[in-house]
């Protein structure tokens, strides 16, 4: 079985609003998700070879895979949409879709930030419904609860405490403001599926 590799996001060190300590801790946490994803997949593959795929342990590992996999992939999407200058005009197709649906970028950003400041831990994802063209600001509890099936994640924000507590304490809104200033809109534009 091909293993998933831990991707290197060290180029983000020095990004305004994110300390090196915060980022290095976050990279280590992400590495754990990659390693655990590989372990779960390897164990499931071994159980299949041994004819144990219907056992209780295999069922529980399949449930666990959603947590580890989404922890890995959401972190990759999060890190990859960081490191920019926060200029949304670098995503012209996305901006056109936002303005058509929300009326303005500011209205969409306000809705996104309101979603991100909800009580709780999790993620905020701007999803693109490719089938119908809608953009949806969605809260995800944990990694594996709240993902909308079949939708394309174009912007991902980590709202777990590990993403901001070292630098911002309980001031999540300040972290969100720093995130907004560092969005790599070119990446958001790349993820957007043009119809």
mmCIF file of N, CA and C in Angstrom, residues 26-111:
data_model
loop_
_atom_site.group_PDB
_atom_site.id
_atom_site.type_symbol
_atom_site.label_atom_id
_atom_site.label_comp_id
_atom_site.label_asym_id
_atom_site.label_seq_id
_atom_site.Cartn_x
_atom_site.Cartn_y
_atom_site.Cartn_z
ATOM 1 N N UNK A 26 1.338 23.167 15.137
ATOM 2 C CA UNK A 26 0.258 22.773 14.232
ATOM 3 C C UNK A 26 0.766 21.764 13.197
ATOM 4 N N UNK A 27 1.967 21.964 12.685
ATOM 5 C CA UNK A 27 2.545 21.019 11.729
ATOM 6 C C UNK A 27 2.728 19.645 12.371
ATOM 7 N N UNK A 28 3.155 19.628 13.642
ATOM 8 C CA UNK A 28 3.333 18.359 14.357
ATOM 9 C C UNK A 28 2.002 17.644 14.532
ATOM 10 N N UNK A 29 0.967 18.393 14.880
ATOM 11 C CA UNK A 29 -0.364 17.803 15.015
ATOM 12 C C UNK A 29 -0.808 17.202 13.679
ATOM 13 N N UNK A 30 -0.622 17.945 12.607
ATOM 14 C CA UNK A 30 -0.965 17.453 11.267
ATOM 15 C C UNK A 30 -0.210 16.161 10.944
ATOM 16 N N UNK A 31 1.076 16.120 11.287
ATOM 17 C CA UNK A 31 1.889 14.926 11.039
ATOM 18 C C UNK A 31 1.264 13.706 11.722
ATOM 19 N N UNK A 32 0.716 13.894 12.915
ATOM 20 C CA UNK A 32 0.055 12.806 13.613
ATOM 21 C C UNK A 32 -1.137 12.272 12.842
ATOM 22 N N UNK A 33 -1.901 13.150 12.213
ATOM 23 C CA UNK A 33 -3.043 12.704 11.404
ATOM 24 C C UNK A 33 -2.580 11.896 10.194
ATOM 25 N N UNK A 34 -1.503 12.329 9.563
ATOM 26 C CA UNK A 34 -0.980 11.585 8.414
ATOM 27 C C UNK A 34 -0.511 10.202 8.874
ATOM 28 N N UNK A 35 0.264 10.166 9.947
ATOM 29 C CA UNK A 35 0.775 8.891 10.451
ATOM 30 C C UNK A 35 -0.361 7.960 10.855
ATOM 31 N N UNK A 36 -1.372 8.496 11.528
ATOM 32 C CA UNK A 36 -2.489 7.661 11.956
ATOM 33 C C UNK A 36 -3.345 7.193 10.784
ATOM 34 N N UNK A 37 -3.491 8.036 9.772
ATOM 35 C CA UNK A 37 -4.194 7.607 8.552
ATOM 36 C C UNK A 37 -3.487 6.407 7.951
ATOM 37 N N UNK A 38 -2.174 6.492 7.839
ATOM 38 C CA UNK A 38 -1.396 5.379 7.287
ATOM 39 C C UNK A 38 -1.541 4.121 8.143
ATOM 40 N N UNK A 39 -1.491 4.278 9.472
ATOM 41 C CA UNK A 39 -1.615 3.116 10.367
ATOM 42 C C UNK A 39 -2.972 2.448 10.224
ATOM 43 N N UNK A 40 -4.030 3.241 10.179
ATOM 44 C CA UNK A 40 -5.371 2.665 10.054
ATOM 45 C C UNK A 40 -5.508 1.928 8.724
ATOM 46 N N UNK A 41 -5.060 2.540 7.638
ATOM 47 C CA UNK A 41 -5.154 1.901 6.329
ATOM 48 C C UNK A 41 -4.323 0.618 6.269
ATOM 49 N N UNK A 42 -3.124 0.643 6.840
ATOM 50 C CA UNK A 42 -2.273 -0.557 6.868
ATOM 51 C C UNK A 42 -2.930 -1.672 7.663
ATOM 52 N N UNK A 43 -3.497 -1.333 8.811
ATOM 53 C CA UNK A 43 -4.145 -2.338 9.654
ATOM 54 C C UNK A 43 -5.361 -2.929 8.955
ATOM 55 N N UNK A 44 -6.167 -2.082 8.312
ATOM 56 C CA UNK A 44 -7.330 -2.584 7.568
ATOM 57 C C UNK A 44 -6.893 -3.489 6.418
ATOM 58 N N UNK A 45 -5.827 -3.134 5.737
ATOM 59 C CA UNK A 45 -5.320 -3.968 4.649
ATOM 60 C C UNK A 45 -4.863 -5.323 5.186
ATOM 61 N N UNK A 46 -4.175 -5.324 6.322
ATOM 62 C CA UNK A 46 -3.726 -6.586 6.928
ATOM 63 C C UNK A 46 -4.921 -7.438 7.357
ATOM 64 N N UNK A 47 -5.941 -6.808 7.918
ATOM 65 C CA UNK A 47 -7.134 -7.546 8.334
ATOM 66 C C UNK A 47 -7.836 -8.158 7.128
ATOM 67 N N UNK A 48 -7.850 -7.468 6.012
ATOM 68 C CA UNK A 48 -8.445 -7.994 4.783
ATOM 69 C C UNK A 48 -7.669 -9.233 4.319
ATOM 70 N N UNK A 49 -6.345 -9.147 4.319
ATOM 71 C CA UNK A 49 -5.517 -10.289 3.905
ATOM 72 C C UNK A 49 -5.741 -11.500 4.818
ATOM 73 N N UNK A 50 -6.003 -11.224 6.089
ATOM 74 C CA UNK A 50 -6.197 -12.300 7.073
ATOM 75 C C UNK A 50 -7.648 -12.762 7.156
ATOM 76 N N UNK A 51 -8.511 -12.175 6.346
ATOM 77 C CA UNK A 51 -9.916 -12.565 6.370
ATOM 78 C C UNK A 51 -10.671 -12.058 7.590
ATOM 79 N N UNK A 52 -10.189 -10.984 8.191
ATOM 80 C CA UNK A 52 -10.800 -10.447 9.410
ATOM 81 C C UNK A 52 -11.579 -9.156 9.155
ATOM 82 N N UNK A 53 -11.927 -8.894 7.899
ATOM 83 C CA UNK A 53 -12.562 -7.628 7.555
ATOM 84 C C UNK A 53 -13.949 -7.448 8.154
ATOM 85 N N UNK A 54 -14.591 -8.526 8.585
ATOM 86 C CA UNK A 54 -15.942 -8.423 9.159
ATOM 87 C C UNK A 54 -15.926 -8.373 10.685
ATOM 88 N N UNK A 55 -14.753 -8.372 11.278
ATOM 89 C CA UNK A 55 -14.669 -8.368 12.740
ATOM 90 C C UNK A 55 -14.931 -6.972 13.298
ATOM 91 N N UNK A 56 -15.290 -6.948 14.561
ATOM 92 C CA UNK A 56 -15.617 -5.711 15.274
ATOM 93 C C UNK A 56 -14.493 -4.679 15.152
ATOM 94 N N UNK A 57 -13.266 -5.124 15.315
ATOM 95 C CA UNK A 57 -12.130 -4.204 15.273
ATOM 96 C C UNK A 57 -12.024 -3.500 13.920
ATOM 97 N N UNK A 58 -12.299 -4.243 12.848
ATOM 98 C CA UNK A 58 -12.241 -3.635 11.514
ATOM 99 C C UNK A 58 -13.325 -2.574 11.365
ATOM 100 N N UNK A 59 -14.503 -2.859 11.886
ATOM 101 C CA UNK A 59 -15.593 -1.880 11.815
ATOM 102 C C UNK A 59 -15.220 -0.599 12.556
ATOM 103 N N UNK A 60 -14.638 -0.749 13.723
ATOM 104 C CA UNK A 60 -14.241 0.429 14.500
ATOM 105 C C UNK A 60 -13.114 1.190 13.816
ATOM 106 N N UNK A 61 -12.198 0.486 13.176
ATOM 107 C CA UNK A 61 -11.131 1.163 12.435
ATOM 108 C C UNK A 61 -11.690 1.940 11.242
ATOM 109 N N UNK A 62 -12.702 1.398 10.597
ATOM 110 C CA UNK A 62 -13.332 2.131 9.485
ATOM 111 C C UNK A 62 -13.969 3.421 9.987
ATOM 112 N N UNK A 63 -14.568 3.368 11.173
ATOM 113 C CA UNK A 63 -15.114 4.595 11.759
ATOM 114 C C UNK A 63 -13.990 5.579 12.087
ATOM 115 N N UNK A 64 -12.901 5.058 12.596
ATOM 116 C CA UNK A 64 -11.757 5.891 12.975
ATOM 117 C C UNK A 64 -11.106 6.540 11.756
ATOM 118 N N UNK A 65 -11.149 5.856 10.624
ATOM 119 C CA UNK A 65 -10.514 6.384 9.417
ATOM 120 C C UNK A 65 -11.078 7.755 9.039
ATOM 121 N N UNK A 66 -12.389 7.945 9.212
ATOM 122 C CA UNK A 66 -12.980 9.245 8.893
ATOM 123 C C UNK A 66 -12.362 10.369 9.700
ATOM 124 N N UNK A 67 -12.101 10.112 10.969
ATOM 125 C CA UNK A 67 -11.478 11.115 11.844
ATOM 126 C C UNK A 67 -10.052 11.414 11.396
ATOM 127 N N UNK A 68 -9.242 10.385 11.232
ATOM 128 C CA UNK A 68 -7.827 10.580 10.889
ATOM 129 C C UNK A 68 -7.683 11.150 9.475
ATOM 130 N N UNK A 69 -8.418 10.587 8.509
ATOM 131 C CA UNK A 69 -8.333 11.048 7.123
ATOM 132 C C UNK A 69 -8.717 12.521 7.015
ATOM 133 N N UNK A 70 -9.881 12.868 7.558
ATOM 134 C CA UNK A 70 -10.328 14.258 7.460
ATOM 135 C C UNK A 70 -9.403 15.192 8.228
ATOM 136 N N UNK A 71 -8.854 14.727 9.352
ATOM 137 C CA UNK A 71 -7.866 15.537 10.067
ATOM 138 C C UNK A 71 -6.655 15.819 9.193
ATOM 139 N N UNK A 72 -6.221 14.810 8.458
ATOM 140 C CA UNK A 72 -5.095 14.982 7.536
ATOM 141 C C UNK A 72 -5.468 15.931 6.399
ATOM 142 N N UNK A 73 -6.543 15.624 5.697
ATOM 143 C CA UNK A 73 -6.873 16.364 4.484
ATOM 144 C C UNK A 73 -7.318 17.798 4.780
ATOM 145 N N UNK A 74 -8.123 18.004 5.824
ATOM 146 C CA UNK A 74 -8.542 19.372 6.152
ATOM 147 C C UNK A 74 -7.344 20.241 6.523
ATOM 148 N N UNK A 75 -6.369 19.666 7.237
ATOM 149 C CA UNK A 75 -5.168 20.439 7.548
ATOM 150 C C UNK A 75 -4.396 20.789 6.279
ATOM 151 N N UNK A 76 -4.305 19.858 5.346
ATOM 152 C CA UNK A 76 -3.612 20.165 4.096
ATOM 153 C C UNK A 76 -4.311 21.295 3.345
ATOM 154 N N UNK A 77 -5.616 21.221 3.256
ATOM 155 C CA UNK A 77 -6.368 22.289 2.583
ATOM 156 C C UNK A 77 -6.197 23.620 3.305
ATOM 157 N N UNK A 78 -6.209 23.586 4.628
ATOM 158 C CA UNK A 78 -6.034 24.790 5.451
ATOM 159 C C UNK A 78 -4.658 25.417 5.195
ATOM 160 N N UNK A 79 -3.596 24.619 5.342
ATOM 161 C CA UNK A 79 -2.254 25.168 5.147
ATOM 162 C C UNK A 79 -2.060 25.676 3.720
ATOM 163 N N UNK A 80 -2.635 24.973 2.756
ATOM 164 C CA UNK A 80 -2.446 25.358 1.362
ATOM 165 C C UNK A 80 -3.200 26.626 0.988
ATOM 166 N N UNK A 81 -4.267 26.987 1.735
ATOM 167 C CA UNK A 81 -4.929 28.253 1.412
ATOM 168 C C UNK A 81 -4.431 29.400 2.292
ATOM 169 N N UNK A 82 -3.276 29.187 2.945
ATOM 170 C CA UNK A 82 -2.600 30.243 3.701
ATOM 171 C C UNK A 82 -1.312 30.653 2.979
ATOM 172 N N UNK A 83 -0.771 31.786 3.404
ATOM 173 C CA UNK A 83 0.493 32.249 2.850
ATOM 174 C C UNK A 83 0.342 33.295 1.761
ATOM 175 N N UNK A 84 -0.877 33.776 1.578
ATOM 176 C CA UNK A 84 -1.111 34.818 0.580
ATOM 177 C C UNK A 84 -1.186 36.187 1.226
ATOM 178 N N UNK A 85 -1.636 37.147 0.444
ATOM 179 C CA UNK A 85 -1.724 38.516 0.940
ATOM 180 C C UNK A 85 -3.149 38.935 1.278
ATOM 181 N N UNK A 86 -4.087 37.975 1.234
ATOM 182 C CA UNK A 86 -5.472 38.278 1.602
ATOM 183 C C UNK A 86 -6.244 39.082 0.574
ATOM 184 N N UNK A 87 -5.718 39.205 -0.631
ATOM 185 C CA UNK A 87 -6.366 40.012 -1.671
ATOM 186 C C UNK A 87 -7.341 39.157 -2.478
ATOM 187 N N UNK A 88 -8.641 39.300 -2.228
ATOM 188 C CA UNK A 88 -9.618 38.448 -2.906
ATOM 189 C C UNK A 88 -9.727 38.696 -4.412
ATOM 190 N N UNK A 89 -9.192 39.808 -4.901
ATOM 191 C CA UNK A 89 -9.259 40.053 -6.348
ATOM 192 C C UNK A 89 -8.386 39.064 -7.122
ATOM 193 N N UNK A 90 -7.548 38.317 -6.415
ATOM 194 C CA UNK A 90 -6.715 37.298 -7.052
ATOM 195 C C UNK A 90 -7.509 36.023 -7.335
ATOM 196 N N UNK A 91 -8.796 36.049 -7.011
ATOM 197 C CA UNK A 91 -9.703 34.935 -7.312
ATOM 198 C C UNK A 91 -10.908 35.499 -8.066
ATOM 199 N N UNK A 92 -10.710 35.979 -9.282
ATOM 200 C CA UNK A 92 -11.788 36.686 -9.983
ATOM 201 C C UNK A 92 -13.037 35.836 -10.249
ATOM 202 N N UNK A 93 -12.879 34.582 -10.561
ATOM 203 C CA UNK A 93 -14.045 33.727 -10.820
ATOM 204 C C UNK A 93 -14.828 33.494 -9.538
ATOM 205 N N UNK A 94 -14.113 33.262 -8.455
ATOM 206 C CA UNK A 94 -14.753 33.069 -7.145
ATOM 207 C C UNK A 94 -15.456 34.355 -6.733
ATOM 208 N N UNK A 95 -14.813 35.495 -6.938
ATOM 209 C CA UNK A 95 -15.431 36.766 -6.553
ATOM 210 C C UNK A 95 -16.720 37.008 -7.338
ATOM 211 N N UNK A 96 -16.723 36.651 -8.596
ATOM 212 C CA UNK A 96 -17.928 36.812 -9.415
ATOM 213 C C UNK A 96 -19.060 35.939 -8.853
ATOM 214 N N UNK A 97 -18.736 34.705 -8.460
ATOM 215 C CA UNK A 97 -19.740 33.800 -7.889
ATOM 216 C C UNK A 97 -20.226 34.314 -6.533
ATOM 217 N N UNK A 98 -19.320 34.832 -5.723
ATOM 218 C CA UNK A 98 -19.688 35.382 -4.410
ATOM 219 C C UNK A 98 -20.628 36.571 -4.581
ATOM 220 N N UNK A 99 -20.276 37.485 -5.467
ATOM 221 C CA UNK A 99 -21.097 38.682 -5.674
ATOM 222 C C UNK A 99 -22.481 38.320 -6.216
ATOM 223 N N UNK A 100 -22.533 37.322 -7.090
ATOM 224 C CA UNK A 100 -23.827 36.905 -7.643
ATOM 225 C C UNK A 100 -24.716 36.304 -6.564
ATOM 226 N N UNK A 101 -24.123 35.556 -5.642
ATOM 227 C CA UNK A 101 -24.917 34.875 -4.622
ATOM 228 C C UNK A 101 -25.159 35.718 -3.379
ATOM 229 N N UNK A 102 -24.130 36.396 -2.885
ATOM 230 C CA UNK A 102 -24.223 37.118 -1.618
ATOM 231 C C UNK A 102 -24.453 38.617 -1.790
ATOM 232 N N UNK A 103 -24.292 39.120 -2.998
ATOM 233 C CA UNK A 103 -24.444 40.541 -3.238
ATOM 234 C C UNK A 103 -23.136 41.297 -3.191
ATOM 235 N N UNK A 104 -22.230 40.843 -2.340
ATOM 236 C CA UNK A 104 -20.911 41.476 -2.238
ATOM 237 C C UNK A 104 -19.952 40.530 -1.528
ATOM 238 N N UNK A 105 -18.661 40.789 -1.721
ATOM 239 C CA UNK A 105 -17.650 40.017 -0.999
ATOM 240 C C UNK A 105 -17.799 40.237 0.498
ATOM 241 N N UNK A 106 -18.039 41.475 0.913
ATOM 242 C CA UNK A 106 -18.162 41.786 2.337
ATOM 243 C C UNK A 106 -19.289 40.994 2.999
ATOM 244 N N UNK A 107 -20.414 40.835 2.309
ATOM 245 C CA UNK A 107 -21.531 40.066 2.869
ATOM 246 C C UNK A 107 -21.140 38.607 3.061
ATOM 247 N N UNK A 108 -20.431 38.037 2.097
ATOM 248 C CA UNK A 108 -19.980 36.654 2.210
ATOM 249 C C UNK A 108 -18.950 36.517 3.324
ATOM 250 N N UNK A 109 -17.997 37.458 3.382
ATOM 251 C CA UNK A 109 -16.963 37.418 4.420
ATOM 252 C C UNK A 109 -17.584 37.550 5.810
ATOM 253 N N UNK A 110 -18.583 38.404 5.938
ATOM 254 C CA UNK A 110 -19.265 38.568 7.217
ATOM 255 C C UNK A 110 -19.941 37.262 7.648
ATOM 256 N N UNK A 111 -20.586 36.587 6.700
ATOM 257 C CA UNK A 111 -21.226 35.304 6.991
ATOM 258 C C UNK A 111 -20.184 34.250 7.355
#
